Amino acid sequence: MSDQPSEASRPPERSPEAGTQPEPRPEPQASTSTTTATTTEVARTTAPPGTPAGAGAPASGPGNPWQYGAGAPGAKNSAGDGVAARLRPPAPPLIRPAVLWSVLATAVLSALFLGDGLGVNLLIVAAPAALAAFFAARSAGRRLRPWTATWALGGLVLLAVPALRDAGWPTFLAVVSAFALGSLALHGSRSWLGVLIGSLGLFDAVVPGIIWGVRGVRARADGSRARWGTALRTTAVAVVLLVVFGTLFASADAAFADLLSGLMPDVSLVEGPWRIFLFALGLAGALAAAYTAAAPVRWDGITVSPGKPRGRIEWALPLIVLNLLFAAFIALQLVVLLGGYEKVRAETGLDHAEYARQGFWQLLWATLLTLLVIALALRWAPRGGSRDRTLVRAVLGTLCVLTLVVVASALRRMDLYVDEYGLTRLRISVAAMELWLGVVLVLILAAGVFGARFLPRAIAVSAAAGVLAFGLLSPDGLVAEQNVQRFEARDSAGIDIDYVKDLSADAVPALDRLPEPERSCALRIIQREVLHDDAPWYATSWGEARAKEILEKRPVVGDGRDCYRLGTDGVRDGYEPDDDGYDPY
């Protein structure tokens, strides 16, 4: 969708609040000044009696589609006062029937499918909500643009993670990221503040969206009561026929009854309040998305003025000193990166795991602080001419390259530590975070060469792509796979049953390769959760279904008494031994 709606494409409609006919459109003029005069004159001549002079004219001149209070004559600005109201375009046209039906479908599907867990049901609910936004945007004259399609498609793809993975933490990241991308698709932001606030801007449209929906339903119901009555009667007859004949067929054939019970949600009176809440949540969310698509807040209008430029010496000297410090540190790190374990022991006297743990977190913080330094340096960078631009690119480019080596050193330290003590959720998470920070640094380097206009959206895309890859790679499955491989490769390594038994169903294929009694001890808790879970098909992930199939073919054996010995024999692989034998890192 385009970054701003096309007013010319909006069909003239009667405002429910005004009670008057729409204003006639002035004919296109050859000059801006003539257009301004004509528009002002039309507004004066069509204003109702008693309207103050200038009330129908734009407050800040024509050509400003984000002007506050520029809606239809007599219509109230449902966004209220404040920053969002001043940045929102004129009030959208009355809600279309296609938008209303899509919003209603979203609410009904939310009440039916979202009460039993997360899975493919998120995609089922998101489809009509996306249609509602599409219909609303088309009625407001917005056009589909490449970045809008990118955000929207990325959000829908991220919702595939809950359908594939059982682990809750990558699912949470994927759902939050999908919401952020959907909000960006509706707002069309491109600046730093626009991308940051626009990813959460959908919350601002909840109340205006509900008001917009109520006004639209009221206005359309007044003129089409006969059609509404026909639609309600048709729906009621269809529901009665489905219930009567579905019940008869289900009682006549057990296979058909099982098919219906598997396809239809299990809704009981006890869950009534919860289902009503989900209905209201889906209704409000779909209305907010549709309203934002029709009248998005232009968050790009909020700008932060650049800082006062500093002199070359004042600006560059501290950064050059920082670059020299980075270079000195990296010169020593190259020994570790290229030399391996023996070099680590010879240089530090520590084994490789102790050395890795000693500095990973410090290097992660160094990477984060470097990004902050770059942001602040760009704010006060000298901007006098081509020499200043060359100086900024040289100093900050060198800092980015040196920081990339720090990122590589941190990842190498994590690799050494994982090789000794195994992989955990925390370790794979922080390693993924460090890797993404390296991608951000590469994007900053590219912005220094090709321009920074694309940088905010590129970083947002890289974050969403990282979350998607993280979920699709199945972190719990990777943790289990790495620990099982170490157990198979080293007879003395052991495996931390106390840790792997708490992984999700995504870990079952890897843990299934363990010998007994380790296999049964690792899978006992997961089997109890998977085989006794009666979640319907739409709330069951592919990881859960695969785990259930494996455990039904080969269930755990024994009564669990051997597991006490495996969990207390002092082998806590995956943790570095400490005074108390436990280390959460």
Coordinates of C-alpha atoms in Angstrom, one line a residue:
M1 CA 0.0 0.0 0.0
S2 CA 1.2 3.5 -0.6
D3 CA 2.5 5.7 2.1
Q4 CA -0.6 7.9 1.9
P5 CA -4.2 7.4 0.8
S6 CA -5.5 8.9 -2.4
E7 CA -8.3 11.3 -1.5
A8 CA -9.5 11.4 -5.1
S9 CA -10.3 7.7 -5.2
R10 CA -12.6 7.9 -2.2
P11 CA -16.3 7.7 -3.3
P12 CA -18.4 10.5 -1.9
E13 CA -20.5 9.3 0.9
R14 CA -22.9 10.7 3.3
S15 CA -21.5 11.3 6.8
P16 CA -23.7 9.8 9.5
E17 CA -23.0 12.7 11.8
A18 CA -23.4 15.5 9.4
G19 CA -26.7 14.6 7.9
T20 CA -26.0 16.6 4.8
Q21 CA -25.0 15.8 1.2
P22 CA -21.3 15.5 0.4
E23 CA -19.4 18.5 -0.8
P24 CA -19.1 18.9 -4.5
R25 CA -15.5 18.4 -5.8
P26 CA -13.9 21.4 -7.5
E27 CA -12.7 20.9 -11.0
P28 CA -8.9 20.5 -11.3
Q29 CA -7.1 23.8 -11.9
A30 CA -3.8 24.6 -13.5
S31 CA -2.1 26.2 -10.5
T32 CA -1.9 25.4 -6.8
S33 CA -3.0 28.9 -5.9
T34 CA -6.2 28.6 -8.0
T35 CA -6.9 25.2 -6.5
T36 CA -6.5 26.6 -3.0
A37 CA -8.9 29.5 -3.7
T38 CA -11.5 27.2 -5.3
T39 CA -11.4 24.7 -2.5
T40 CA -11.7 27.5 0.1
E41 CA -14.6 29.0 -1.8
V42 CA -16.4 25.7 -2.1
A43 CA -16.0 25.0 1.6
R44 CA -17.4 28.5 2.4
T45 CA -20.4 28.1 0.1
T46 CA -21.3 24.6 1.3
A47 CA -20.8 25.1 5.0
P48 CA -24.1 25.0 6.9
P49 CA -25.4 28.2 8.4
G50 CA -23.7 29.3 11.5
T51 CA -20.4 27.7 10.7
P52 CA -17.5 29.9 11.6
A53 CA -15.5 31.4 8.7
G54 CA -12.7 29.1 7.6
A55 CA -14.0 26.1 9.5
G56 CA -14.3 24.1 6.3
A57 CA -10.8 25.0 5.0
P58 CA -7.6 23.1 5.9
A59 CA -5.8 24.6 8.8
S60 CA -2.3 24.3 7.2
G61 CA -3.1 24.5 3.5
P62 CA -3.8 21.9 0.9
G63 CA -1.4 19.2 0.0
N64 CA -1.0 18.0 3.6
P65 CA -2.9 14.7 3.8
W66 CA -1.8 14.2 7.4
Q67 CA -3.5 17.3 8.7
Y68 CA -5.5 16.9 11.9
G69 CA -9.2 17.5 11.6
A70 CA -9.3 17.3 7.8
G71 CA -12.1 14.7 7.6
A72 CA -15.5 15.0 6.0
P73 CA -17.6 18.0 6.9
G74 CA -19.3 17.6 10.2
A75 CA -17.6 14.3 11.0
K76 CA -15.8 14.0 14.2
N77 CA -12.2 12.9 14.4
S78 CA -12.5 9.6 16.2
A79 CA -8.7 9.6 16.9
G80 CA -9.1 12.3 19.4
D81 CA -6.5 14.9 20.2
G82 CA -2.8 14.3 20.5
V83 CA 0.1 13.3 18.3
A84 CA -1.6 10.4 16.6
A85 CA -4.6 12.6 15.7
R86 CA -2.4 15.3 14.1
L87 CA -0.5 12.7 12.1
R88 CA -3.6 10.7 10.9
P89 CA -5.1 11.5 7.5
P90 CA -8.8 12.5 7.2
A91 CA -11.4 10.2 8.6
P92 CA -11.9 7.1 6.3
P93 CA -15.1 6.5 4.4
L94 CA -17.9 4.4 5.9
I95 CA -16.9 0.9 6.6
R96 CA -17.6 -1.4 3.6
P97 CA -19.8 -4.6 3.8
A98 CA -16.7 -6.6 2.7
V99 CA -14.8 -5.2 5.6
L100 CA -17.6 -5.8 8.0
W101 CA -18.0 -9.5 7.0
S102 CA -14.2 -10.0 7.2
V103 CA -14.1 -8.5 10.7
L104 CA -17.0 -10.6 11.8
A105 CA -15.4 -13.7 10.4
T106 CA -12.2 -12.9 12.3
A107 CA -14.1 -12.5 15.6
V108 CA -16.0 -15.8 15.2
L109 CA -12.9 -17.7 14.2
S110 CA -11.0 -16.2 17.2
A111 CA -13.8 -17.4 19.6
L112 CA -13.9 -20.9 18.0
F113 CA -10.2 -21.6 17.5
L114 CA -8.0 -19.6 19.8
G115 CA -9.2 -21.0 23.1
D116 CA -7.3 -24.3 22.9
G117 CA -3.7 -23.3 22.3
L118 CA -1.6 -22.1 19.4
G119 CA -1.0 -23.8 16.1
V120 CA -2.3 -23.4 12.6
N121 CA -5.3 -21.6 14.1
L122 CA -3.3 -18.3 14.1
L123 CA -3.0 -18.4 10.4
I124 CA -6.8 -19.3 10.1
V125 CA -7.7 -16.2 12.2
A126 CA -5.1 -13.9 10.5
A127 CA -6.5 -14.6 7.0
P128 CA -9.8 -12.8 7.3
A129 CA -8.2 -10.0 9.4
A130 CA -5.8 -9.4 6.5
L131 CA -8.7 -9.4 4.1
A132 CA -10.5 -6.8 6.2
A133 CA -7.4 -4.6 6.1
F134 CA -7.0 -5.1 2.3
F135 CA -10.7 -4.1 1.6
A136 CA -10.4 -1.1 3.9
A137 CA -7.2 0.1 2.2
R138 CA -8.7 -0.3 -1.2
S139 CA -11.8 1.7 -0.3
A140 CA -9.5 4.5 1.0
G141 CA -7.5 4.5 -2.3
R142 CA -4.3 3.1 -1.0
R143 CA -2.2 1.0 -3.4
L144 CA -0.1 -2.0 -2.7
R145 CA 3.6 -1.3 -2.6
P146 CA 6.6 -3.6 -2.5
W147 CA 7.5 -2.8 1.1
T148 CA 3.9 -3.3 2.3
A149 CA 3.8 -6.7 0.6
T150 CA 7.1 -7.6 2.2
W151 CA 5.9 -6.7 5.7
A152 CA 2.5 -8.5 5.2
L153 CA 4.0 -11.7 3.7
G154 CA 6.7 -11.8 6.4
G155 CA 4.1 -11.5 9.2
L156 CA 2.1 -14.4 7.7
V157 CA 5.1 -16.6 7.3
L158 CA 6.1 -15.9 10.9
L159 CA 2.8 -17.3 12.0
A160 CA 3.8 -20.6 10.5
V161 CA 6.3 -21.1 13.4
P162 CA 3.6 -22.0 16.0
A163 CA 2.1 -24.4 13.5
L164 CA 5.5 -26.2 13.1
R165 CA 7.2 -25.9 16.5
D166 CA 6.1 -27.0 20.0
A167 CA 8.6 -24.9 22.0
G168 CA 6.9 -21.9 23.5
W169 CA 9.8 -19.4 23.5
P170 CA 10.5 -19.3 19.7
T171 CA 6.7 -19.3 19.2
F172 CA 6.4 -16.2 21.4
L173 CA 9.1 -14.4 19.5
A174 CA 7.5 -15.3 16.2
V175 CA 4.0 -14.1 17.2
V176 CA 5.3 -10.8 18.6
S177 CA 7.4 -10.3 15.4
A178 CA 4.4 -11.1 13.2
F179 CA 2.3 -8.5 15.0
A180 CA 5.1 -5.9 14.5
L181 CA 5.4 -6.7 10.8
G182 CA 1.7 -6.5 10.3
S183 CA 1.6 -3.1 12.0
L184 CA 4.4 -1.9 9.7
A185 CA 2.5 -3.2 6.7
L186 CA -0.5 -1.1 7.6
H187 CA 1.5 2.1 8.4
G188 CA 4.1 2.1 5.7
S189 CA 6.8 3.6 7.9
R190 CA 10.4 4.1 6.6
S191 CA 12.3 6.3 9.1
W192 CA 13.9 5.2 12.4
L193 CA 11.1 6.5 14.6
G194 CA 8.5 5.4 12.0
V195 CA 9.7 1.8 12.0
L196 CA 10.1 1.7 15.8
I197 CA 6.7 3.3 16.7
G198 CA 4.9 1.9 13.6
S199 CA 5.6 -1.7 14.8
L200 CA 3.5 -1.0 17.8
G201 CA 1.2 1.6 16.3
L202 CA -1.7 -0.8 15.8
F203 CA -2.6 -0.3 19.5
D204 CA -3.4 3.4 18.8
A205 CA -6.2 2.4 16.4
V206 CA -8.1 0.1 18.7
V207 CA -10.5 2.7 20.1
P208 CA -10.9 4.7 16.8
G209 CA -11.4 1.4 15.0
I210 CA -14.3 0.3 17.2
I211 CA -15.9 3.8 16.9
W212 CA -15.5 3.6 13.2
G213 CA -17.1 0.2 13.0
V214 CA -20.0 1.1 15.2
R215 CA -20.8 4.2 13.2
G216 CA -20.5 2.3 9.9
V217 CA -22.8 -0.5 11.1
R218 CA -25.4 2.0 12.4
A219 CA -25.4 4.1 9.2
R220 CA -25.7 1.0 7.0
A221 CA -28.3 -0.7 9.2
D222 CA -30.6 2.3 9.0
G223 CA -30.8 2.0 5.2
S224 CA -30.8 -1.7 4.8
R225 CA -32.8 -3.3 7.5
A226 CA -34.5 -5.6 5.1
R227 CA -31.2 -7.0 3.8
W228 CA -29.9 -7.5 7.3
G229 CA -33.1 -9.4 8.2
T230 CA -32.7 -11.6 5.2
A231 CA -29.0 -12.3 6.0
L232 CA -29.9 -13.2 9.6
R233 CA -32.8 -15.5 8.6
T234 CA -30.6 -17.3 6.0
T235 CA -27.8 -17.8 8.5
A236 CA -30.2 -19.2 11.1
V237 CA -31.8 -21.6 8.7
A238 CA -28.3 -22.8 7.5
V239 CA -27.2 -23.4 11.1
V240 CA -30.3 -25.3 12.0
L241 CA -30.0 -27.6 9.0
L242 CA -26.3 -28.2 9.7
V243 CA -27.0 -29.1 13.3
V244 CA -30.0 -31.4 12.6
F245 CA -28.5 -33.3 9.7
G246 CA -25.0 -33.3 11.2
T247 CA -26.3 -34.9 14.4
L248 CA -28.3 -37.5 12.4
F249 CA -25.3 -38.5 10.3
A250 CA -22.9 -38.5 13.3
S251 CA -25.3 -40.9 15.2
A252 CA -25.6 -43.1 12.1
D253 CA -21.8 -43.5 11.4
A254 CA -19.1 -43.6 14.1
A255 CA -16.3 -42.7 11.5
F256 CA -18.3 -39.6 10.4
A257 CA -18.8 -38.7 14.1
D258 CA -15.0 -38.9 14.7
L259 CA -14.4 -36.8 11.6
L260 CA -16.8 -34.1 12.9
S261 CA -15.4 -34.1 16.4
G262 CA -11.9 -33.6 15.0
L263 CA -12.9 -30.8 12.7
M264 CA -15.3 -28.8 14.9
P265 CA -14.1 -26.9 18.0
D266 CA -15.2 -28.2 21.3
V267 CA -17.2 -25.3 22.7
S268 CA -18.9 -25.7 26.1
L269 CA -21.0 -23.4 28.3
V270 CA -18.3 -23.4 30.9
E271 CA -15.9 -21.7 28.5
G272 CA -18.5 -19.1 27.5
P273 CA -16.9 -16.1 29.2
W274 CA -13.5 -17.1 27.7
R275 CA -14.9 -17.5 24.2
I276 CA -16.7 -14.2 24.5
F277 CA -13.5 -12.5 25.4
L278 CA -11.7 -14.1 22.4
F279 CA -14.6 -12.9 20.2
A280 CA -14.2 -9.3 21.4
L281 CA -10.5 -9.5 21.0
G282 CA -10.7 -10.7 17.4
L283 CA -13.3 -8.1 16.7
A284 CA -11.3 -5.2 18.1
G285 CA -8.1 -6.4 16.5
A286 CA -9.6 -6.8 13.1
L287 CA -11.3 -3.4 13.3
A288 CA -8.0 -1.8 14.4
A289 CA -6.2 -3.3 11.5
A290 CA -8.9 -2.2 9.0
Y291 CA -9.1 1.3 10.4
T292 CA -5.3 1.6 10.3
A293 CA -5.2 0.4 6.7
A294 CA -7.8 3.1 5.7
A295 CA -6.3 5.9 7.8
P296 CA -2.8 5.1 9.0
V297 CA -0.9 7.3 11.4
R298 CA 2.0 8.8 9.6
W299 CA 4.6 8.1 12.3
D300 CA 7.3 9.3 9.9
G301 CA 6.0 12.8 10.6
I302 CA 7.7 12.6 14.0
T303 CA 11.3 13.7 13.4
V304 CA 14.3 14.2 15.7
S305 CA 16.5 17.0 14.6
P306 CA 20.2 16.1 14.2
G307 CA 22.6 17.2 16.9
K308 CA 24.9 20.2 16.5
P309 CA 27.8 19.1 14.3
R310 CA 31.2 19.0 16.0
G311 CA 34.6 19.8 14.6
R312 CA 36.6 17.2 12.9
I313 CA 39.2 16.8 15.6
E314 CA 36.7 17.0 18.5
W315 CA 34.5 14.3 16.8
A316 CA 37.1 12.0 15.3
L317 CA 39.8 11.8 18.0
P318 CA 37.9 9.8 20.6
L319 CA 36.7 7.4 17.9
I320 CA 40.2 6.9 16.5
V321 CA 41.5 6.1 20.0
L322 CA 38.6 3.6 20.4
N323 CA 39.6 2.0 17.0
L324 CA 43.2 1.6 18.3
L325 CA 41.9 -0.1 21.4
F326 CA 39.8 -2.4 19.3
A327 CA 42.8 -3.2 17.1
A328 CA 45.1 -4.0 20.0
F329 CA 42.4 -6.4 21.5
I330 CA 41.8 -8.0 18.2
A331 CA 45.5 -8.6 17.6
L332 CA 45.5 -10.8 20.7
Q333 CA 42.3 -12.5 19.8
L334 CA 43.6 -13.7 16.4
V335 CA 45.8 -16.1 18.3
V336 CA 42.7 -17.7 19.8
L337 CA 40.6 -17.6 16.6
L338 CA 43.4 -19.2 14.5
G339 CA 45.3 -21.2 17.0
G340 CA 42.7 -23.3 18.8
Y341 CA 42.8 -25.0 22.1
E342 CA 46.6 -25.5 22.6
K343 CA 47.2 -21.8 21.9
V344 CA 44.5 -20.9 24.5
R345 CA 46.2 -23.0 27.2
A346 CA 49.7 -21.7 26.3
E347 CA 48.7 -18.0 26.3
T348 CA 46.3 -17.9 29.3
G349 CA 46.9 -21.0 31.4
L350 CA 43.1 -21.7 31.3
D351 CA 41.4 -24.5 29.6
H352 CA 39.3 -23.5 26.6
A353 CA 35.9 -23.7 28.4
E354 CA 37.1 -21.4 31.3
Y355 CA 38.6 -19.0 28.8
A356 CA 35.4 -19.0 26.7
R357 CA 33.1 -18.3 29.6
Q358 CA 35.4 -15.6 31.0
G359 CA 34.8 -13.2 28.1
F360 CA 31.7 -14.0 26.0
W361 CA 29.3 -11.8 27.9
Q362 CA 31.8 -8.9 27.9
L363 CA 32.2 -9.2 24.2
L364 CA 28.4 -9.3 23.7
W365 CA 28.1 -6.0 25.7
A366 CA 31.0 -4.5 23.8
T367 CA 29.1 -5.2 20.5
L368 CA 25.9 -3.6 21.9
L369 CA 27.8 -0.5 23.2
T370 CA 29.6 -0.1 19.9
L371 CA 26.2 0.2 18.1
L372 CA 25.2 2.9 20.6
V373 CA 28.5 4.7 20.0
I374 CA 27.9 4.6 16.3
A375 CA 24.4 6.0 16.7
L376 CA 25.6 8.9 18.9
A377 CA 28.6 9.6 16.6
L378 CA 26.3 9.9 13.6
R379 CA 24.1 12.4 15.5
W380 CA 27.1 14.8 16.1
A381 CA 29.1 14.0 13.0
P382 CA 30.6 16.9 11.0
R383 CA 28.5 17.7 7.9
G384 CA 30.4 20.4 6.2
G385 CA 31.2 18.7 2.8
S386 CA 32.7 15.8 1.0
R387 CA 35.8 15.7 3.3
D388 CA 33.6 15.4 6.4
R389 CA 31.6 12.6 4.8
T390 CA 34.8 10.8 3.9
L391 CA 36.1 11.2 7.4
V392 CA 32.8 9.8 8.9
R393 CA 32.8 6.8 6.6
A394 CA 36.5 6.0 7.3
V395 CA 36.3 6.2 11.1
L396 CA 33.0 4.5 11.6
G397 CA 33.6 2.0 8.8
T398 CA 36.9 1.0 10.5
L399 CA 35.0 0.7 13.8
C400 CA 32.4 -1.6 12.3
V401 CA 35.0 -3.9 10.7
L402 CA 36.9 -4.2 14.0
T403 CA 33.6 -4.9 15.8
L404 CA 32.9 -7.7 13.4
V405 CA 36.1 -9.4 14.5
V406 CA 34.9 -9.0 18.1
V407 CA 31.6 -10.7 17.1
A408 CA 33.6 -13.5 15.5
S409 CA 35.7 -13.8 18.7
A410 CA 32.6 -14.0 20.9
L411 CA 31.1 -16.7 18.7
R412 CA 34.3 -18.6 18.8
R413 CA 34.3 -18.5 22.6
M414 CA 30.8 -19.8 22.7
D415 CA 31.7 -22.6 20.3
L416 CA 34.6 -23.6 22.7
Y417 CA 32.3 -23.5 25.7
V418 CA 29.5 -25.6 24.0
D419 CA 32.0 -28.1 22.8
E420 CA 33.0 -28.7 26.4
Y421 CA 29.7 -28.5 28.3
G422 CA 27.0 -28.9 25.6
L423 CA 24.3 -26.6 24.1
T424 CA 21.5 -25.0 26.1
R425 CA 18.6 -22.7 25.3
L426 CA 20.4 -19.7 26.8
R427 CA 23.6 -20.4 24.9
I428 CA 21.9 -20.8 21.5
S429 CA 19.8 -17.7 22.2
V430 CA 22.7 -15.4 23.0
A431 CA 24.8 -16.8 20.2
A432 CA 21.9 -16.1 17.8
M433 CA 21.7 -12.6 19.2
E434 CA 25.4 -12.0 18.7
L435 CA 25.2 -13.3 15.1
W436 CA 22.3 -10.9 14.4
L437 CA 24.4 -8.0 15.8
G438 CA 27.0 -8.9 13.2
V439 CA 24.4 -8.7 10.5
V440 CA 23.4 -5.2 11.7
L441 CA 27.1 -4.1 11.5
V442 CA 27.3 -5.4 7.9
L443 CA 24.1 -3.4 7.1
I444 CA 25.6 -0.3 8.6
L445 CA 28.7 -0.8 6.4
A446 CA 26.5 -1.2 3.4
A447 CA 24.6 2.0 4.3
G448 CA 27.9 3.9 4.4
V449 CA 28.5 2.9 0.8
F450 CA 25.0 2.9 -0.8
G451 CA 23.2 5.4 1.5
A452 CA 21.3 5.1 4.7
R453 CA 17.7 5.5 3.4
F454 CA 17.1 1.8 3.4
L455 CA 18.8 1.1 6.8
P456 CA 15.8 1.2 9.3
R457 CA 13.7 -1.1 7.2
A458 CA 16.6 -3.4 6.4
I459 CA 17.4 -3.9 10.1
A460 CA 13.7 -4.6 10.8
V461 CA 13.7 -7.2 8.0
S462 CA 16.9 -8.8 9.3
A463 CA 15.4 -9.0 12.8
A464 CA 12.2 -10.7 11.5
A465 CA 14.3 -13.0 9.3
G466 CA 16.4 -14.0 12.3
V467 CA 13.3 -14.8 14.4
L468 CA 11.9 -16.8 11.5
A469 CA 15.1 -18.8 11.0
F470 CA 15.4 -19.3 14.8
G471 CA 12.0 -20.8 14.9
L472 CA 12.2 -22.9 11.8
L473 CA 15.6 -24.4 12.9
S474 CA 13.9 -25.7 16.1
P475 CA 16.2 -24.5 18.9
D476 CA 15.0 -27.3 21.2
G477 CA 15.7 -29.8 18.5
L478 CA 19.2 -28.4 18.0
V479 CA 19.9 -28.5 21.7
A480 CA 18.9 -32.1 21.9
E481 CA 20.7 -33.1 18.8
Q482 CA 24.0 -31.5 19.9
N483 CA 23.9 -33.1 23.3
V484 CA 23.0 -36.6 21.8
Q485 CA 25.9 -36.3 19.4
R486 CA 28.3 -35.5 22.1
F487 CA 27.0 -38.5 24.1
E488 CA 27.4 -40.8 21.2
A489 CA 30.9 -39.5 20.3
R490 CA 32.3 -39.5 23.9
D491 CA 31.6 -42.3 26.2
S492 CA 32.8 -40.3 29.2
A493 CA 30.8 -37.2 28.3
G494 CA 27.4 -38.3 29.6
I495 CA 24.3 -36.4 29.1
D496 CA 22.4 -34.1 31.5
I497 CA 19.0 -35.9 31.8
D498 CA 17.8 -33.3 34.3
Y499 CA 18.1 -30.7 31.5
V500 CA 17.0 -32.4 28.3
K501 CA 13.9 -34.0 30.0
D502 CA 12.4 -30.4 30.2
L503 CA 12.7 -29.7 26.5
S504 CA 9.7 -29.5 24.3
A505 CA 8.3 -32.2 21.9
D506 CA 10.6 -30.8 19.2
A507 CA 13.5 -32.6 20.9
V508 CA 11.9 -36.1 20.7
P509 CA 13.5 -37.2 17.3
A510 CA 17.0 -36.6 18.7
L511 CA 16.4 -38.0 22.2
D512 CA 14.8 -41.1 20.7
R513 CA 18.3 -42.2 19.5
L514 CA 19.6 -42.5 23.1
P515 CA 20.1 -45.9 24.6
E516 CA 18.2 -47.2 27.5
P517 CA 17.7 -46.2 30.3
E518 CA 18.8 -42.7 29.2
R519 CA 16.1 -42.6 26.4
S520 CA 13.2 -43.4 28.7
C521 CA 14.4 -41.0 31.4
A522 CA 14.7 -38.2 28.9
L523 CA 11.3 -38.8 27.3
R524 CA 9.2 -39.7 30.3
I525 CA 7.9 -36.2 31.0
I526 CA 7.5 -35.4 27.3
Q527 CA 5.5 -38.6 26.6
R528 CA 3.1 -37.8 29.5
E529 CA 2.5 -34.3 28.1
V530 CA 2.1 -35.4 24.5
L531 CA 0.1 -38.6 24.7
H532 CA -2.3 -37.1 27.3
D533 CA -2.8 -33.8 25.4
D534 CA -6.2 -33.7 23.9
A535 CA -5.7 -30.4 21.9
P536 CA -7.6 -30.3 18.6
W537 CA -5.8 -30.4 15.2
Y538 CA -5.8 -26.7 14.8
A539 CA -4.0 -26.2 18.1
T540 CA -1.4 -29.0 17.6
S541 CA 1.9 -28.2 16.0
W542 CA 3.8 -30.5 13.6
G543 CA 6.5 -31.0 16.3
E544 CA 3.9 -32.4 18.7
A545 CA 2.3 -34.6 16.1
R546 CA 5.7 -36.0 15.1
A547 CA 6.6 -36.7 18.7
K548 CA 3.3 -38.4 19.4
E549 CA 3.8 -40.7 16.5
I550 CA 7.3 -41.7 17.6
L551 CA 6.3 -42.3 21.2
E552 CA 3.2 -44.3 20.3
K553 CA 5.4 -46.6 18.2
R554 CA 8.1 -46.8 20.9
P555 CA 6.9 -45.8 24.3
V556 CA 9.2 -45.3 27.3
V557 CA 10.0 -48.4 29.4
G558 CA 10.6 -48.9 33.1
D559 CA 9.2 -47.3 36.1
G560 CA 11.7 -44.4 36.4
R561 CA 13.8 -45.7 39.3
D562 CA 16.9 -45.7 37.1
C563 CA 16.4 -42.0 36.4
Y564 CA 17.3 -41.1 39.9
R565 CA 20.7 -42.6 39.5
L566 CA 21.2 -40.8 36.1
G567 CA 20.2 -37.5 37.6
T568 CA 22.4 -37.6 40.7
D569 CA 25.6 -39.3 39.6
G570 CA 27.5 -36.0 39.4
V571 CA 27.4 -35.9 35.6
R572 CA 25.7 -32.7 34.8
D573 CA 26.7 -32.3 31.2
G574 CA 25.7 -29.0 29.9
Y575 CA 26.9 -27.1 32.9
E576 CA 30.3 -26.1 34.2
P577 CA 31.0 -27.6 37.6
D578 CA 31.0 -25.1 40.4
D579 CA 31.3 -25.3 44.1
D580 CA 27.7 -26.4 44.4
G581 CA 27.8 -28.5 41.2
Y582 CA 25.3 -26.2 39.4
D583 CA 25.7 -23.3 36.9
P584 CA 22.7 -21.8 35.2
Y585 CA 24.7 -20.6 32.3

